[in-house]
Each structure stands twice: as C-alpha cells, then as structure tokens.
Amino acid sequence: MNASRSTRTKIRTKSPLRKRKRTPKKIVPAIARVLVFAVVAVVGIWVFNKAMRPLKLIKTEQRDKDRIVSQYNALHEENERLRRQLTGIKTRSGIVQAARKQGFVKPGEISLVIPEQQPANPN
C-alpha cells in the first residue's frame, strides 16, 4: 500500500513565477490591514479631540473664573483698607497727620527736613 501511494502523489515543483504570485497575495492584505488601522487611529484621535474640547473649555473657564475671583477679593480688601483710611482721615487728628505727611506745618512752626541717608559705597 505504501508503494501505490507514492506513485499516485505528484511531486510539485515550486516555480519562481508561482512564488511571486503568492507574495503579493500575502502582502496586500497586510498593507490593507495597516491602512485600515491607520485610518481608524486617525479618526479615533480626531473623535477623541472633539470629545475632549468641551472638557478643555470647562477647565479654561474654571481657571479664568478662579483668577477673576482672586482679583476681585484683592480689590475688595484694598477697597476696605482705603475706606478705613478715609474714615481715619475724616477726623481732626487724621487731617493733621495727613497734612504733616505732606510737609505742611502749623503757623509759627519751623519745618525741618531730614534727608535720607544713602548707604556708604563699599568701594
């Protein structure tokens, strides 16, 4: 039985022409898969960016809101400080003190100006 089987089988020879035909058949699906993957990846990244845009805008708006609230609080504190200073200046002693800071003197007083000392040169 073994001998009859060997006579029936044909020996296939691999011709170079046939080998060339098989190679493109293997390469074309691989290239197609790579191209499909690349297209899917690009579309996926585009969709992801479109989906993330509202979240980026929300984050930017929150950052801007925090910055504006911080500026508002700083201005509010400065406004309160200036109001307290204004109420102090409205009193008689506050007026006198503010006038003296500006260099005013009462009639009969002598104005003395003491220049600020400049640091000595180390050279």
Coordinates of N, CA and C in Angstrom, one line a residue:
M1 N 0.8 -1.2 0.0 CA 0.0 0.0 0.0 C 0.8 1.3 0.0
N2 N 1.9 1.1 0.6 CA 2.8 2.3 0.7 C 3.4 2.6 -0.7
A3 N 3.6 1.6 -1.5 CA 4.2 1.8 -2.8 C 3.2 2.5 -3.7
S4 N 1.9 2.0 -3.7 CA 0.9 2.6 -4.5 C 0.6 4.1 -4.2
R5 N 0.8 4.4 -3.0 CA 0.5 5.8 -2.6 C 1.6 6.7 -3.2
S6 N 2.8 6.3 -3.1 CA 3.9 7.1 -3.6 C 3.8 7.3 -5.1
T7 N 3.2 6.3 -5.9 CA 3.1 6.5 -7.3 C 2.0 7.5 -7.7
R8 N 1.0 7.5 -6.8 CA -0.1 8.4 -7.1 C 0.2 9.9 -6.8
T9 N 1.0 10.1 -5.8 CA 1.3 11.5 -5.5 C 2.2 12.1 -6.5
K10 N 1.9 13.3 -6.8 CA 2.8 14.0 -7.8 C 3.7 14.9 -7.0
I11 N 4.8 15.1 -7.5 CA 5.8 16.0 -6.9 C 5.6 17.3 -7.4
R12 N 5.3 18.2 -6.6 CA 5.1 19.6 -7.0 C 6.4 20.4 -7.0
T13 N 6.7 21.0 -8.0 CA 7.9 21.8 -8.1 C 7.4 23.3 -7.9
K14 N 8.2 24.0 -7.2 CA 7.9 25.4 -7.0 C 8.6 26.2 -8.0
S15 N 7.8 26.8 -8.8 CA 8.4 27.7 -9.9 C 8.5 29.1 -9.3
P16 N 9.5 29.8 -9.8 CA 9.7 31.2 -9.3 C 8.5 32.1 -9.7
L17 N 7.8 31.8 -10.8 CA 6.7 32.6 -11.2 C 5.6 32.4 -10.2
R18 N 5.4 31.2 -9.8 CA 4.3 30.9 -8.8 C 4.6 31.5 -7.4
K19 N 5.8 31.6 -7.1 CA 6.2 32.1 -5.8 C 6.0 33.6 -5.8
R20 N 6.2 34.3 -6.9 CA 5.9 35.7 -7.0 C 4.4 36.0 -6.9
K21 N 3.6 35.2 -7.4 CA 2.2 35.4 -7.3 C 1.7 35.3 -5.9
R22 N 2.3 34.4 -5.1 CA 1.8 34.2 -3.7 C 2.3 35.4 -2.8
T23 N 3.4 35.9 -3.1 CA 3.9 37.0 -2.2 C 3.0 38.2 -2.2
P24 N 2.5 38.7 -3.4 CA 1.6 39.8 -3.3 C 0.3 39.5 -2.6
K25 N -0.2 38.3 -2.8 CA -1.4 37.9 -2.1 C -1.2 37.9 -0.6
K26 N 0.0 37.8 -0.1 CA 0.2 37.9 1.4 C 0.4 39.3 1.8
I27 N 1.0 40.1 0.9 CA 1.4 41.5 1.3 C 0.2 42.4 1.2
V28 N -0.7 42.2 0.2 CA -1.8 43.1 0.0 C -2.7 43.1 1.2
P29 N -3.1 42.0 1.8 CA -4.0 42.1 3.0 C -3.2 42.7 4.2
A30 N -1.9 42.5 4.3 CA -1.2 43.1 5.4 C -1.2 44.6 5.2
I31 N -0.9 45.1 4.0 CA -1.0 46.5 3.7 C -2.4 47.1 4.0
A32 N -3.4 46.4 3.5 CA -4.7 46.8 3.7 C -5.0 46.9 5.2
R33 N -4.6 46.0 6.0 CA -4.8 46.0 7.5 C -4.1 47.2 8.1
V34 N -2.9 47.5 7.7 CA -2.2 48.6 8.2 C -2.9 49.9 7.8
L35 N -3.3 50.0 6.6 CA -4.0 51.2 6.2 C -5.3 51.4 6.9
V36 N -6.1 50.3 7.1 CA -7.3 50.4 7.9 C -7.0 50.8 9.3
F37 N -6.0 50.2 9.9 CA -5.7 50.6 11.3 C -5.3 52.1 11.4
A38 N -4.5 52.5 10.4 CA -4.1 53.9 10.4 C -5.3 54.9 10.3
V39 N -6.2 54.5 9.4 CA -7.4 55.4 9.2 C -8.2 55.3 10.5
V40 N -8.4 54.2 11.1 CA -9.2 54.1 12.3 C -8.5 54.9 13.4
A41 N -7.2 54.8 13.5 CA -6.5 55.5 14.5 C -6.6 57.0 14.3
V42 N -6.5 57.5 13.1 CA -6.6 58.9 12.9 C -8.1 59.4 13.2
V43 N -9.0 58.6 12.8 CA -10.4 59.0 13.0 C -10.7 58.9 14.6
G44 N -10.1 57.9 15.2 CA -10.3 57.8 16.7 C -9.7 59.0 17.4
I45 N -8.5 59.4 17.0 CA -7.8 60.6 17.6 C -8.7 61.8 17.4
W46 N -9.2 62.0 16.2 CA -10.0 63.2 15.8 C -11.3 63.2 16.7
V47 N -11.9 62.1 16.8 CA -13.1 62.0 17.6 C -12.8 62.3 19.1
F48 N -11.7 61.7 19.6 CA -11.3 61.9 21.0 C -11.1 63.4 21.2
N49 N -10.4 64.1 20.3 CA -10.1 65.5 20.4 C -11.4 66.3 20.4
K50 N -12.3 65.9 19.6 CA -13.6 66.6 19.5 C -14.4 66.4 20.8
A51 N -14.3 65.2 21.4 CA -15.0 64.9 22.6 C -14.3 65.6 23.8
M52 N -13.0 65.8 23.8 CA -12.3 66.5 24.9 C -12.4 68.0 24.9
R53 N -12.8 68.6 23.7 CA -12.8 70.0 23.6 C -13.7 70.7 24.7
P54 N -14.9 70.2 24.9 CA -15.8 70.8 25.9 C -15.1 70.7 27.3
L55 N -14.4 69.6 27.6 CA -13.8 69.5 28.9 C -12.6 70.5 29.0
K56 N -11.9 70.7 27.9 CA -10.8 71.7 28.0 C -11.4 73.1 28.2
L57 N -12.5 73.4 27.5 CA -13.2 74.7 27.7 C -13.6 74.9 29.1
I58 N -14.2 73.8 29.7 CA -14.7 73.9 31.1 C -13.5 74.2 32.0
K59 N -12.4 73.5 31.8 CA -11.2 73.7 32.6 C -10.6 75.2 32.4
T60 N -10.6 75.7 31.2 CA -10.2 77.0 30.9 C -11.1 78.0 31.6
E61 N -12.4 77.8 31.5 CA -13.4 78.7 32.1 C -13.2 78.7 33.6
Q62 N -13.0 77.6 34.2 CA -12.8 77.5 35.7 C -11.5 78.2 36.1
R63 N -10.4 78.1 35.3 CA -9.2 78.8 35.6 C -9.4 80.3 35.5
D64 N -10.1 80.7 34.5 CA -10.4 82.2 34.4 C -11.3 82.7 35.5
K65 N -12.2 81.9 35.9 CA -13.1 82.3 37.0 C -12.3 82.4 38.3
D66 N -11.5 81.4 38.6 CA -10.6 81.5 39.8 C -9.7 82.7 39.8
R67 N -9.2 83.1 38.6 CA -8.3 84.2 38.5 C -9.1 85.5 38.8
I68 N -10.3 85.6 38.2 CA -11.1 86.8 38.4 C -11.6 86.9 39.8
V69 N -12.0 85.8 40.4 CA -12.4 85.8 41.9 C -11.2 86.3 42.7
S70 N -10.0 85.8 42.4 CA -8.9 86.2 43.2 C -8.6 87.7 43.1
Q71 N -8.7 88.2 41.8 CA -8.6 89.7 41.6 C -9.7 90.5 42.3
Y72 N -10.9 90.0 42.3 CA -12.0 90.6 43.0 C -11.7 90.7 44.5
N73 N -11.3 89.6 45.1 CA -11.0 89.6 46.5 C -9.9 90.5 46.9
A74 N -8.9 90.6 46.0 CA -7.8 91.5 46.3 C -8.3 93.0 46.2
L75 N -9.1 93.3 45.2 CA -9.6 94.6 45.1 C -10.6 95.0 46.2
H76 N -11.3 94.0 46.7 CA -12.3 94.2 47.8 C -11.5 94.5 49.1
E77 N -10.4 93.8 49.3 CA -9.6 94.0 50.5 C -8.9 95.4 50.4
E78 N -8.4 95.8 49.3 CA -7.9 97.1 49.1 C -8.9 98.2 49.3
N79 N -10.1 98.0 48.8 CA -11.2 98.9 49.0 C -11.5 99.1 50.4
E80 N -11.6 98.0 51.2 CA -11.9 98.1 52.6 C -10.7 98.8 53.4
R81 N -9.5 98.6 53.0 CA -8.4 99.3 53.6 C -8.5 100.8 53.3
L82 N -8.8 101.1 52.1 CA -8.9 102.6 51.7 C -10.1 103.2 52.4
R83 N -11.2 102.5 52.6 CA -12.3 103.0 53.4 C -12.0 103.3 54.8
R84 N -11.2 102.4 55.4 CA -10.8 102.6 56.8 C -9.8 103.8 56.9
Q85 N -9.0 103.9 55.9 CA -8.0 105.0 55.9 C -8.8 106.3 55.7
L86 N -9.9 106.3 54.9 CA -10.7 107.5 54.7 C -11.4 107.9 55.9
T87 N -12.0 107.0 56.7 CA -12.6 107.3 57.9 C -11.7 107.9 58.9
G88 N -10.4 107.4 58.9 CA -9.4 108.0 59.8 C -9.0 109.4 59.4
I89 N -9.0 109.7 58.1 CA -8.6 111.0 57.6 C -9.7 112.0 57.8
K90 N -10.9 111.6 57.9 CA -12.0 112.5 58.1 C -12.0 113.1 59.5
T91 N -11.4 112.5 60.5 CA -11.3 113.0 61.8 C -10.3 114.2 61.9
R92 N -10.4 115.0 62.9 CA -9.4 116.1 63.1 C -8.0 115.7 63.2
S93 N -7.7 114.7 63.9 CA -6.4 114.2 64.1 C -5.9 113.5 62.8
G94 N -6.7 112.9 62.1 CA -6.4 112.3 60.8 C -6.0 113.3 59.8
I95 N -6.7 114.5 59.8 CA -6.4 115.6 58.8 C -5.0 116.1 59.2
V96 N -4.8 116.3 60.5 CA -3.5 116.9 60.9 C -2.3 116.0 60.5
Q97 N -2.5 114.7 60.7 CA -1.5 113.7 60.4 C -1.2 113.6 58.9
A98 N -2.3 113.6 58.1 CA -2.1 113.6 56.6 C -1.4 114.8 56.1
A99 N -1.7 116.0 56.7 CA -1.1 117.3 56.3 C 0.4 117.2 56.7
R100 N 0.7 116.7 57.8 CA 2.1 116.7 58.2 C 2.9 115.7 57.3
K101 N 2.3 114.6 56.9 CA 3.0 113.7 55.9 C 3.3 114.4 54.6
Q102 N 2.4 115.4 54.3 CA 2.6 116.1 53.0 C 3.6 117.3 53.2
G103 N 4.0 117.5 54.4 CA 5.0 118.6 54.6 C 4.4 119.9 55.1
F104 N 3.2 119.9 55.5 CA 2.6 121.2 56.0 C 2.9 121.3 57.5
V105 N 3.0 122.6 57.9 CA 3.3 122.9 59.3 C 2.3 123.9 59.8
K106 N 2.1 124.0 61.1 CA 1.2 125.0 61.6 C 1.9 126.3 61.6
P107 N 1.1 127.4 61.7 CA 1.7 128.8 61.7 C 2.6 128.9 62.9
G108 N 3.9 129.4 62.7 CA 4.8 129.6 63.8 C 5.7 128.4 64.0
E109 N 5.5 127.2 63.3 CA 6.4 126.1 63.5 C 7.5 126.2 62.4
I110 N 8.6 125.5 62.7 CA 9.7 125.5 61.8 C 9.7 124.1 61.1
S111 N 9.8 124.1 59.8 CA 9.9 122.8 59.1 C 11.3 122.3 59.0
L112 N 11.6 121.1 59.5 CA 12.9 120.5 59.3 C 12.8 119.3 58.4
V113 N 13.7 119.3 57.4 CA 13.7 118.2 56.5 C 15.0 117.4 56.7
I114 N 14.8 116.2 57.1 CA 16.0 115.3 57.3 C 16.2 114.4 56.1
P115 N 17.2 114.6 55.4 CA 17.4 113.8 54.2 C 17.7 112.3 54.6
E116 N 17.3 111.5 53.7 CA 17.5 110.1 53.9 C 19.0 109.8 53.7
Q117 N 19.5 108.9 54.6 CA 20.9 108.6 54.4 C 21.1 107.5 53.3
Q118 N 22.0 107.8 52.5 CA 22.3 106.8 51.4 C 23.4 105.8 51.9
P119 N 23.3 104.6 51.6 CA 24.3 103.6 52.1 C 25.7 104.0 51.6
A120 N 26.7 103.8 52.4 CA 28.0 104.1 52.1 C 28.5 103.2 50.9
N121 N 29.3 103.7 50.0 CA 29.8 102.9 49.0 C 30.9 102.0 49.5
P122 N 30.8 100.7 49.2 CA 31.9 99.8 49.7 C 33.2 99.9 49.0
N123 N 33.2 100.6 47.8 CA 34.4 100.7 47.0 C 35.4 101.6 47.6

